[in-house]
XYZ file of C-alpha atoms in Angstrom:
566
model
C 0.000 0.000 0.000
C 1.372 3.406 -0.923
C 1.898 5.960 1.784
C 0.046 9.269 1.657
C 3.256 11.020 0.664
C 3.866 8.629 -2.234
C 0.258 8.797 -3.390
C 0.156 12.573 -3.466
C 3.642 12.932 -4.873
C 2.568 10.817 -7.830
C -0.055 13.420 -8.758
C 2.075 16.464 -7.960
C 0.610 17.369 -4.550
C 3.004 18.581 -1.874
C 2.478 17.044 1.554
C 3.681 18.201 4.946
C 2.815 16.440 8.187
C 4.534 18.336 11.011
C 3.173 19.043 14.468
C 0.125 21.288 14.435
C 0.811 24.728 13.025
C -0.729 27.732 14.761
C -2.661 28.970 11.697
C -3.827 26.670 8.901
C -6.520 27.515 6.361
C -7.130 30.816 8.126
C -7.912 29.263 11.532
C -5.798 29.270 14.711
C -5.730 25.635 15.836
C -3.627 26.493 18.885
C -6.699 28.206 20.330
C -9.259 25.444 19.730
C -12.013 25.458 22.360
C -14.429 22.798 23.577
C -17.631 24.825 23.320
C -20.427 22.224 23.641
C -20.514 18.932 25.558
C -22.992 16.153 26.303
C -24.206 15.311 22.785
C -25.110 11.744 21.771
C -23.474 10.796 18.456
C -23.869 14.102 16.577
C -23.945 13.552 12.813
C -25.076 16.677 10.952
C -24.786 20.374 11.753
C -26.550 23.401 10.243
C -27.020 26.976 11.419
C -30.039 29.139 12.162
C -30.079 32.895 11.447
C -29.585 33.639 15.163
C -26.140 31.957 15.041
C -27.105 28.820 16.964
C -26.570 25.400 15.406
C -28.982 22.547 14.841
C -27.272 19.199 15.399
C -28.756 15.824 14.443
C -28.095 12.918 16.832
C -27.812 9.682 14.883
C -29.027 7.186 17.476
C -31.605 9.217 19.443
C -33.315 10.781 16.418
C -33.234 14.159 18.154
C -32.436 17.553 16.670
C -30.509 19.556 19.254
C -30.101 23.316 19.300
C -26.649 24.287 20.561
C -24.896 27.506 21.518
C -21.301 27.822 22.685
C -20.966 27.381 26.430
C -24.596 26.288 26.929
C -26.310 22.935 27.479
C -27.800 21.493 24.253
C -31.603 21.631 23.999
C -33.807 19.151 22.094
C -36.072 21.052 19.679
C -37.446 18.130 17.619
C -37.442 14.346 17.396
C -37.688 12.744 13.968
C -40.293 9.989 13.912
C -39.577 6.617 12.324
C -35.785 6.669 12.763
C -34.240 3.187 12.763
C -30.708 3.439 14.167
C -28.521 0.384 13.742
C -24.828 0.274 12.888
C -24.112 3.369 10.784
C -27.774 4.187 10.091
C -30.157 6.544 11.896
C -30.780 10.294 11.818
C -28.038 11.591 9.533
C -27.887 14.852 7.592
C -29.579 18.129 8.490
C -29.942 21.385 6.548
C -31.599 24.754 7.085
C -33.449 26.433 4.229
C -31.538 29.331 2.625
C -34.851 31.204 2.986
C -35.391 30.197 6.626
C -36.293 33.732 7.683
C -39.459 33.494 5.570
C -40.209 29.758 5.175
C -38.824 28.305 8.484
C -37.990 24.927 6.859
C -35.519 22.477 8.410
C -34.544 19.399 6.374
C -33.475 15.988 7.732
C -32.297 12.756 6.088
C -32.660 9.491 8.010
C -32.964 5.710 7.929
C -36.262 3.946 8.591
C -36.848 0.214 8.877
C -37.399 0.043 5.101
C -35.506 2.901 3.406
C -33.605 6.171 3.685
C -35.691 9.291 3.204
C -35.746 13.084 3.242
C -38.255 15.132 5.247
C -38.749 18.761 6.138
C -40.372 20.309 9.193
C -40.758 23.559 11.088
C -39.441 23.874 14.622
C -42.704 25.611 15.536
C -44.565 22.345 14.720
C -41.857 19.663 14.881
C -44.196 16.646 14.854
C -45.466 17.545 11.365
C -42.793 16.056 9.118
C -43.365 16.160 5.351
C -41.724 13.386 3.312
C -40.061 14.910 0.228
C -38.193 11.889 -1.138
C -38.126 8.246 -0.035
C -37.198 4.781 -1.259
C -33.407 5.124 -1.068
C -32.002 1.628 -0.303
C -30.959 1.273 3.327
C -28.563 -0.916 5.276
C -26.740 -0.853 8.589
C -23.731 0.449 6.616
C -23.177 2.740 3.603
C -26.245 4.977 3.962
C -24.480 8.182 2.907
C -26.653 10.869 4.420
C -25.091 14.330 4.042
C -27.506 16.998 2.771
C -26.684 20.601 1.860
C -28.012 23.483 -0.191
C -25.706 24.461 -3.027
C -24.997 27.994 -4.214
C -27.666 27.421 -6.898
C -30.363 27.033 -4.218
C -30.847 23.346 -5.015
C -30.729 20.640 -2.326
C -27.970 18.039 -2.719
C -28.244 14.627 -1.008
C -25.473 12.029 -0.773
C -26.422 8.352 -0.664
C -24.364 5.224 -0.068
C -24.454 1.998 -2.045
C -26.225 0.278 0.896
C -23.555 -2.466 0.746
C -24.771 -3.495 -2.738
C -21.977 -2.314 -4.997
C -24.012 -2.675 -8.199
C -26.261 0.178 -6.993
C -23.491 2.697 -7.569
C -23.406 2.189 -11.365
C -27.166 1.685 -11.790
C -28.670 5.009 -12.862
C -32.131 3.688 -12.017
C -31.183 3.350 -8.341
C -30.834 6.400 -6.060
C -28.151 4.566 -4.023
C -24.437 5.276 -4.467
C -25.180 8.744 -5.860
C -25.196 12.443 -5.233
C -28.750 13.628 -5.905
C -29.795 17.166 -6.857
C -33.366 18.258 -6.228
C -35.524 21.311 -5.674
C -36.248 22.464 -2.110
C -39.541 20.584 -2.236
C -37.871 17.343 -3.383
C -38.696 17.575 -7.077
C -36.521 17.196 -10.177
C -35.055 20.586 -11.194
C -36.161 22.043 -14.509
C -32.533 22.343 -15.628
C -29.000 21.504 -14.550
C -29.340 17.762 -13.918
C -27.397 15.589 -16.374
C -29.965 12.796 -16.826
C -33.512 13.389 -18.045
C -36.284 12.996 -15.450
C -33.758 12.027 -12.782
C -32.447 13.501 -9.530
C -29.071 11.812 -10.123
C -26.270 14.382 -10.347
C -23.208 12.078 -10.063
C -22.776 8.339 -9.602
C -20.276 5.568 -8.981
C -20.033 6.434 -5.269
C -19.486 3.995 -2.396
C -20.405 6.141 0.605
C -20.286 9.941 0.415
C -20.678 11.706 3.773
C -19.332 15.194 3.047
C -20.400 17.968 0.640
C -18.911 21.451 0.171
C -18.539 24.215 -2.431
C -15.592 26.548 -2.897
C -15.722 30.302 -3.555
C -15.996 29.654 -7.312
C -19.003 27.357 -6.881
C -17.071 24.138 -7.521
C -18.491 21.163 -5.643
C -16.522 18.632 -3.570
C -17.410 15.402 -1.782
C -15.586 13.238 0.757
C -16.003 9.490 0.300
C -15.142 6.328 2.219
C -13.023 3.756 0.434
C -13.200 0.060 1.212
C -9.852 -1.374 2.284
C -7.317 0.929 0.661
C -8.086 4.562 -0.161
C -10.493 7.261 1.000
C -11.144 10.191 -1.307
C -12.084 13.792 -1.840
C -13.583 14.293 -5.306
C -14.411 17.388 -7.305
C -17.989 16.719 -8.397
C -19.276 17.538 -11.874
C -22.709 16.931 -13.345
C -22.941 13.421 -14.801
C -19.532 12.384 -13.425
C -18.883 8.672 -12.819
C -16.542 8.213 -9.838
C -15.737 4.586 -10.503
C -17.069 2.503 -7.624
C -16.951 -0.502 -7.440
C -14.296 -0.784 -10.185
C -11.997 1.894 -8.742
C -10.957 2.763 -5.221
C -8.799 5.875 -5.340
C -7.296 6.800 -8.711
C -7.348 4.420 -11.657
C -6.412 4.550 -15.328
C -9.926 4.110 -16.739
C -10.849 7.298 -18.664
C -14.546 6.599 -18.049
C -14.105 7.485 -14.380
C -13.117 10.698 -12.621
C -10.167 10.451 -10.242
C -10.150 12.048 -6.774
C -8.199 15.237 -6.135
C -6.623 13.551 -3.085
C -6.624 10.125 -1.416
C -5.619 8.779 1.987
C -5.297 5.316 3.428
C -8.397 4.325 5.392
C -6.377 4.348 8.638
C -5.448 7.995 8.028
C -8.919 9.220 7.244
C -12.361 7.546 6.952
C -13.667 11.034 6.096
C -17.181 12.186 6.931
C -18.035 15.901 7.124
C -16.531 18.443 4.717
C -16.337 22.255 4.831
C -14.664 25.035 2.835
C -13.082 28.377 3.764
C -10.070 30.429 2.694
C -9.185 28.287 -0.352
C -9.064 25.245 1.960
C -11.183 22.124 2.378
C -11.602 20.742 5.903
C -12.386 16.999 6.149
C -13.394 15.424 9.469
C -11.782 11.982 9.853
C -13.287 9.218 11.976
C -10.822 6.342 12.082
C -7.996 8.821 11.393
C -9.008 10.900 14.490
C -7.910 14.150 12.865
C -9.072 17.058 10.732
C -7.505 17.114 7.273
C -6.883 20.572 5.767
C -6.481 20.514 1.981
C -5.297 23.659 0.201
C -6.704 23.981 -3.331
C -4.841 25.041 -6.456
C -6.214 27.213 -9.253
C -8.027 24.356 -10.988
C -9.652 23.072 -7.809
C -7.160 20.261 -7.265
C -5.229 19.549 -4.080
C -2.046 21.595 -3.652
C -1.129 20.423 -0.130
C -2.568 18.599 2.870
C -2.017 18.968 6.611
C -3.488 17.027 9.529
C -4.805 19.032 12.513
C -6.240 17.975 15.907
C -4.651 14.542 15.402
C -5.422 12.152 18.297
C -6.681 15.134 20.312
C -10.481 14.795 20.423
C -11.002 11.291 19.015
C -13.273 10.512 16.066
C -14.430 13.586 14.130
C -17.738 13.425 12.220
C -18.964 16.890 11.221
C -17.264 20.165 10.333
C -18.788 23.489 9.312
C -17.939 27.174 9.193
C -20.332 28.940 11.543
C -21.949 32.338 10.952
C -19.587 33.604 13.694
C -16.659 32.860 11.360
C -15.317 30.082 13.598
C -14.738 26.497 12.434
C -17.076 24.079 14.256
C -16.071 20.400 14.552
C -18.218 17.655 16.142
C -16.850 14.428 17.632
C -18.330 10.941 17.223
C -16.867 9.055 20.164
C -20.135 7.526 21.416
C -20.917 5.782 18.117
C -19.700 2.361 19.290
C -16.301 2.700 17.622
C -14.706 5.390 19.758
C -13.432 5.750 23.313
C -15.561 8.523 24.829
C -14.567 10.813 27.690
C -17.133 12.107 30.180
C -17.743 15.286 28.157
C -18.429 13.484 24.871
C -19.744 14.010 22.416
C -18.359 17.517 21.953
C -18.230 20.440 19.553
C -14.835 22.066 19.229
C -14.568 25.571 17.794
C -11.447 27.020 16.203
C -11.215 30.821 15.879
C -10.122 32.661 12.758
C -6.560 33.893 12.892
C -6.238 37.167 14.792
C -9.725 37.053 16.327
C -9.961 37.555 20.077
C -11.485 34.561 21.873
C -13.588 36.832 24.113
C -16.776 36.678 21.971
C -16.559 32.897 22.006
C -17.227 31.363 25.443
C -15.808 27.963 26.197
C -17.463 25.388 28.382
C -16.424 25.991 31.972
C -14.448 24.523 33.599
C -11.902 24.049 30.794
C -11.449 20.514 29.542
C -7.969 19.010 29.370
C -7.441 18.265 25.670
C -3.725 17.424 25.720
C -3.145 13.671 25.273
C -0.389 11.771 27.094
C 2.823 10.895 25.273
C 2.751 7.764 23.118
C 3.936 4.601 24.930
C 7.083 2.845 23.767
C 7.088 -0.548 22.060
C 5.524 -3.323 24.197
C 7.241 -6.666 24.862
C 5.366 -10.004 25.089
C 6.440 -12.902 27.340
C 4.960 -15.903 29.194
C 2.889 -16.683 26.080
C 0.632 -19.748 26.484
C -2.258 -21.185 24.496
C -4.705 -18.704 26.071
C -2.714 -15.880 27.681
C 0.256 -13.533 27.302
C 1.864 -10.868 29.464
C 2.934 -7.496 28.075
C 4.910 -4.596 29.442
C 5.990 -1.304 27.885
C 7.792 1.972 28.701
C 5.689 4.452 30.668
C 4.007 7.557 29.218
C 3.819 11.046 30.695
C 0.996 13.598 30.767
C 1.277 17.385 30.732
C -2.394 18.342 30.367
C -3.123 18.688 34.076
C -5.493 15.745 34.606
C -2.707 13.199 35.133
C -1.896 9.832 33.616
C -4.767 7.420 34.371
C -3.606 4.221 32.678
C -3.413 2.374 29.376
C -5.668 0.665 26.831
C -4.421 -2.460 25.037
C -5.770 -3.112 21.513
C -5.511 -5.861 18.949
C -4.742 -4.555 15.441
C -7.486 -6.174 13.382
C -8.982 -4.437 10.360
C -11.194 -1.341 10.400
C -12.107 -1.656 14.098
C -9.405 -2.689 16.569
C -10.942 -4.450 19.606
C -9.974 -3.363 23.114
C -8.310 -6.305 24.888
C -7.590 -4.797 28.305
C -7.367 -1.651 30.414
C -4.775 -1.226 33.143
C -3.464 1.442 35.489
C 0.136 0.172 35.226
C 2.499 -0.278 32.287
C 1.924 -4.037 32.132
C -1.036 -6.323 31.485
C -1.734 -10.056 31.334
C -4.117 -10.823 28.468
C -6.379 -13.830 29.027
C -9.016 -15.648 26.989
C -6.845 -15.691 23.861
C -7.348 -18.229 21.058
C -4.793 -21.028 20.808
C -2.393 -21.204 17.858
C -3.306 -17.666 16.784
C -1.142 -14.699 15.824
C -1.837 -11.436 17.654
C -0.616 -7.948 16.781
C -1.098 -5.717 19.808
C -0.476 -2.042 20.558
C -1.004 0.269 23.541
C -2.458 3.771 24.019
C -2.074 5.847 27.179
C -5.076 7.703 28.659
C -5.265 10.615 31.081
C -7.812 11.615 33.686
C -9.845 13.574 31.139
C -10.060 10.552 28.833
C -7.641 11.825 26.194
C -5.830 9.015 24.384
C -2.257 9.059 23.147
C -1.139 7.859 19.744
C -0.662 4.147 19.051
C 2.512 2.520 20.318
C 4.495 0.289 17.962
C 2.904 -3.169 17.694
C 4.205 -6.374 19.212
C 3.467 -9.658 17.418
C 3.194 -13.008 19.167
C 1.516 -16.373 18.507
C -0.273 -18.360 21.181
C 0.801 -21.968 21.642
C -0.874 -25.372 21.420
C -4.421 -26.163 20.501
C -3.758 -26.734 16.815
C -6.682 -26.049 14.552
C -8.801 -29.073 13.675
C -11.670 -29.392 11.276
C -12.141 -27.169 8.265
C -14.385 -24.661 6.601
C -17.176 -24.445 4.062
C -18.242 -21.764 1.576
C -21.644 -20.899 0.121
C -22.493 -18.035 -2.254
C -25.790 -16.182 -2.763
C -26.790 -14.244 -5.877
C -27.856 -10.907 -4.391
C -28.775 -9.105 -7.610
C -28.346 -9.652 -11.339
C -29.031 -7.936 -14.621
C -28.737 -8.836 -18.315
C -24.935 -8.738 -18.447
C -23.813 -9.064 -14.850
C -24.548 -10.019 -11.262
C -23.352 -9.679 -7.673
C -22.562 -12.622 -5.383
C -23.152 -11.364 -1.826
C -22.827 -12.702 0.715
C -20.355 -15.469 0.067
C -20.258 -16.961 3.560
C -17.186 -18.782 4.894
C -18.076 -20.938 7.916
C -15.659 -22.604 10.353
C -16.956 -26.183 10.496
C -14.254 -27.319 12.915
C -14.094 -27.434 16.694
C -11.413 -24.790 17.177
C -10.661 -21.422 15.639
C -8.995 -21.054 12.258
C -6.577 -18.333 11.236
C -6.868 -17.875 7.494
C -8.982 -19.396 4.715
C -8.969 -19.925 0.953
C -12.072 -20.364 -1.208
C -11.968 -21.588 -4.803
C -14.790 -21.641 -7.346
C -15.381 -21.770 -11.094
C -16.766 -19.013 -13.282
C -18.930 -19.982 -16.267
C -17.304 -19.501 -19.674
C -17.243 -15.864 -20.759
C -17.774 -14.509 -17.235
C -15.264 -12.002 -15.779
C -14.830 -10.694 -12.234
C -15.078 -6.861 -12.225
C -14.805 -6.138 -8.498
C -14.611 -7.674 -5.032
C -14.698 -6.661 -1.373
C -13.421 -8.143 1.902
C -11.193 -10.590 0.025
C -8.160 -10.812 -2.254
C -8.882 -12.565 -5.569
C -6.608 -14.237 -8.103
C -7.980 -15.586 -11.391
C -6.532 -18.328 -13.578
C -8.713 -18.993 -16.589
C -12.169 -19.521 -15.118
C -10.851 -20.678 -11.728
C -10.985 -18.036 -9.009
C -9.117 -18.214 -5.700
C -10.338 -15.956 -2.887
C -8.247 -15.441 0.255
C -8.952 -13.620 3.474
C -7.740 -10.079 4.064
C -6.173 -9.020 7.362
C -9.316 -8.347 9.359
C -11.416 -11.432 8.495
C -8.999 -14.357 8.530
C -9.688 -15.470 12.103
C -12.973 -17.375 12.561
C -14.041 -18.958 15.848
C -15.454 -22.492 15.843
C -18.954 -22.325 14.381
C -18.462 -18.711 13.305
C -18.456 -17.214 9.843
C -17.286 -14.231 7.787
C -18.574 -12.885 4.491
C -17.224 -11.382 1.308
C -18.572 -10.636 -2.139
C -17.729 -9.992 -5.779
C -19.233 -8.660 -8.995
C -19.134 -10.377 -12.405
C -19.877 -9.362 -15.988
C -21.266 -11.944 -18.459
C -22.575 -12.148 -22.024
C -26.136 -10.885 -22.501
C -28.704 -13.615 -21.994
C -26.320 -15.966 -20.174
C -27.923 -16.771 -16.802
C -25.257 -19.134 -15.422
C -23.567 -18.361 -12.094
C -20.379 -19.634 -10.380
C -20.193 -23.182 -9.048
C -17.962 -25.547 -7.112
C -17.310 -23.456 -4.002
C -14.691 -25.173 -1.833
C -12.933 -23.900 1.282
C -9.635 -24.828 2.932
C -7.908 -23.472 6.047
C -4.343 -23.803 7.345
């Protein structure tokens, strides 16, 4: 996998990644303030004419009104919200004509679809459905909504974990949609007749922004390799599921910048001062991307890295400050008592006096990163680790350490300890573990990741085997998607790695895959696990999928699924 520096250097973008600079993109990050606390998984953020913000809470379905230094207040609850995994109450927008029409817009997941409604805060239980029927899932629901400079409402949707949706112009999933403020198809400006589709080939867009010249940008989650920011044009095809990041196919538009998924997982997006600001979840940082004259990326800097945890939303407030919302209570973060929070960053040279912070001040300085851990006394179910101690200068004091297993997109927490050693128990025999440590202070701030230590538990050799079964999820005249292809551990102990082979019918060609690494020899396909899904407990299973093209009228599908494990 290419590093960020190598990726950007290949397309002529200069990259610098020093410690936080005082002023970046016109904002003074040295004077960031925690201005709002006590939110529950904030997702979207939009501003009322009085300068207060409306914040959508993904899991509760509430719309909260927030002001710096004050307790958030619930002003509406969206009915019918079904929150599971990444779904729930997502994007929120305020009408550009709010002073006269009072409309607030919300995008959310129900038990059957994703949909767009509008309401007035004076009568919040009356919620008018403007657009519905967007495919839903517990992942890849998109959800960002925003009014563009043309007065039209733009809505980002995910592929709902069905990759074929992204290239299907008859599906609203995997798209950026453009519609009138009442949900209709605009009279002009959309690239496809009688359609709200503005751009397509998207996996999961969660950020929308426009620069001072009216150019549109979107932040998008990759799968295993590269996250993206794209410049969006009417009718543009952004390549998913064929491309992740840049590719050489002239039919697809390449991103202006890409990051590894560990560095980013970008959600919210904002623009100011010739700079894009992208809130990163897994990357726990705010990316600042300076634009060049053509709207491409000239340079990129990371701010707030490992300071406030997972960052979901970012917006420039009517006060001129940059507002950033955390997402530490979403089931994938490590929340502190004050979470979730809104952090505000002042413009350069602006006195902080008009901008009250929450009192008392919150310690936001993380401890130093622990040194490399050492593993010893490794058995078939346990191992003991120790590591060099960390220090804390933020005032709340060093509270202890968290021990994590490095394992795909979400690294499970194995242990918490108040000392610089820990004995891990309940491990799986004959299994390789890669483990790292993060220090935490009394305010809940987490340090960076220590170097990893790798060890393999003893004994208990794997017995038994595995099986594989594929399901045709969707198909069309010249292609189909197999999802899920389920790999099941049929043995009595855990397995660490698997290989599935199967045969494609003559004339069929694999055009994309996810959660696996494929090799093809003739019509024989070999699928192997990727890093995060190789370990399967006895009786457990994992899933992957792939997409195939075929001659028109040929209805055959793959056969002969077999599975082996080490």
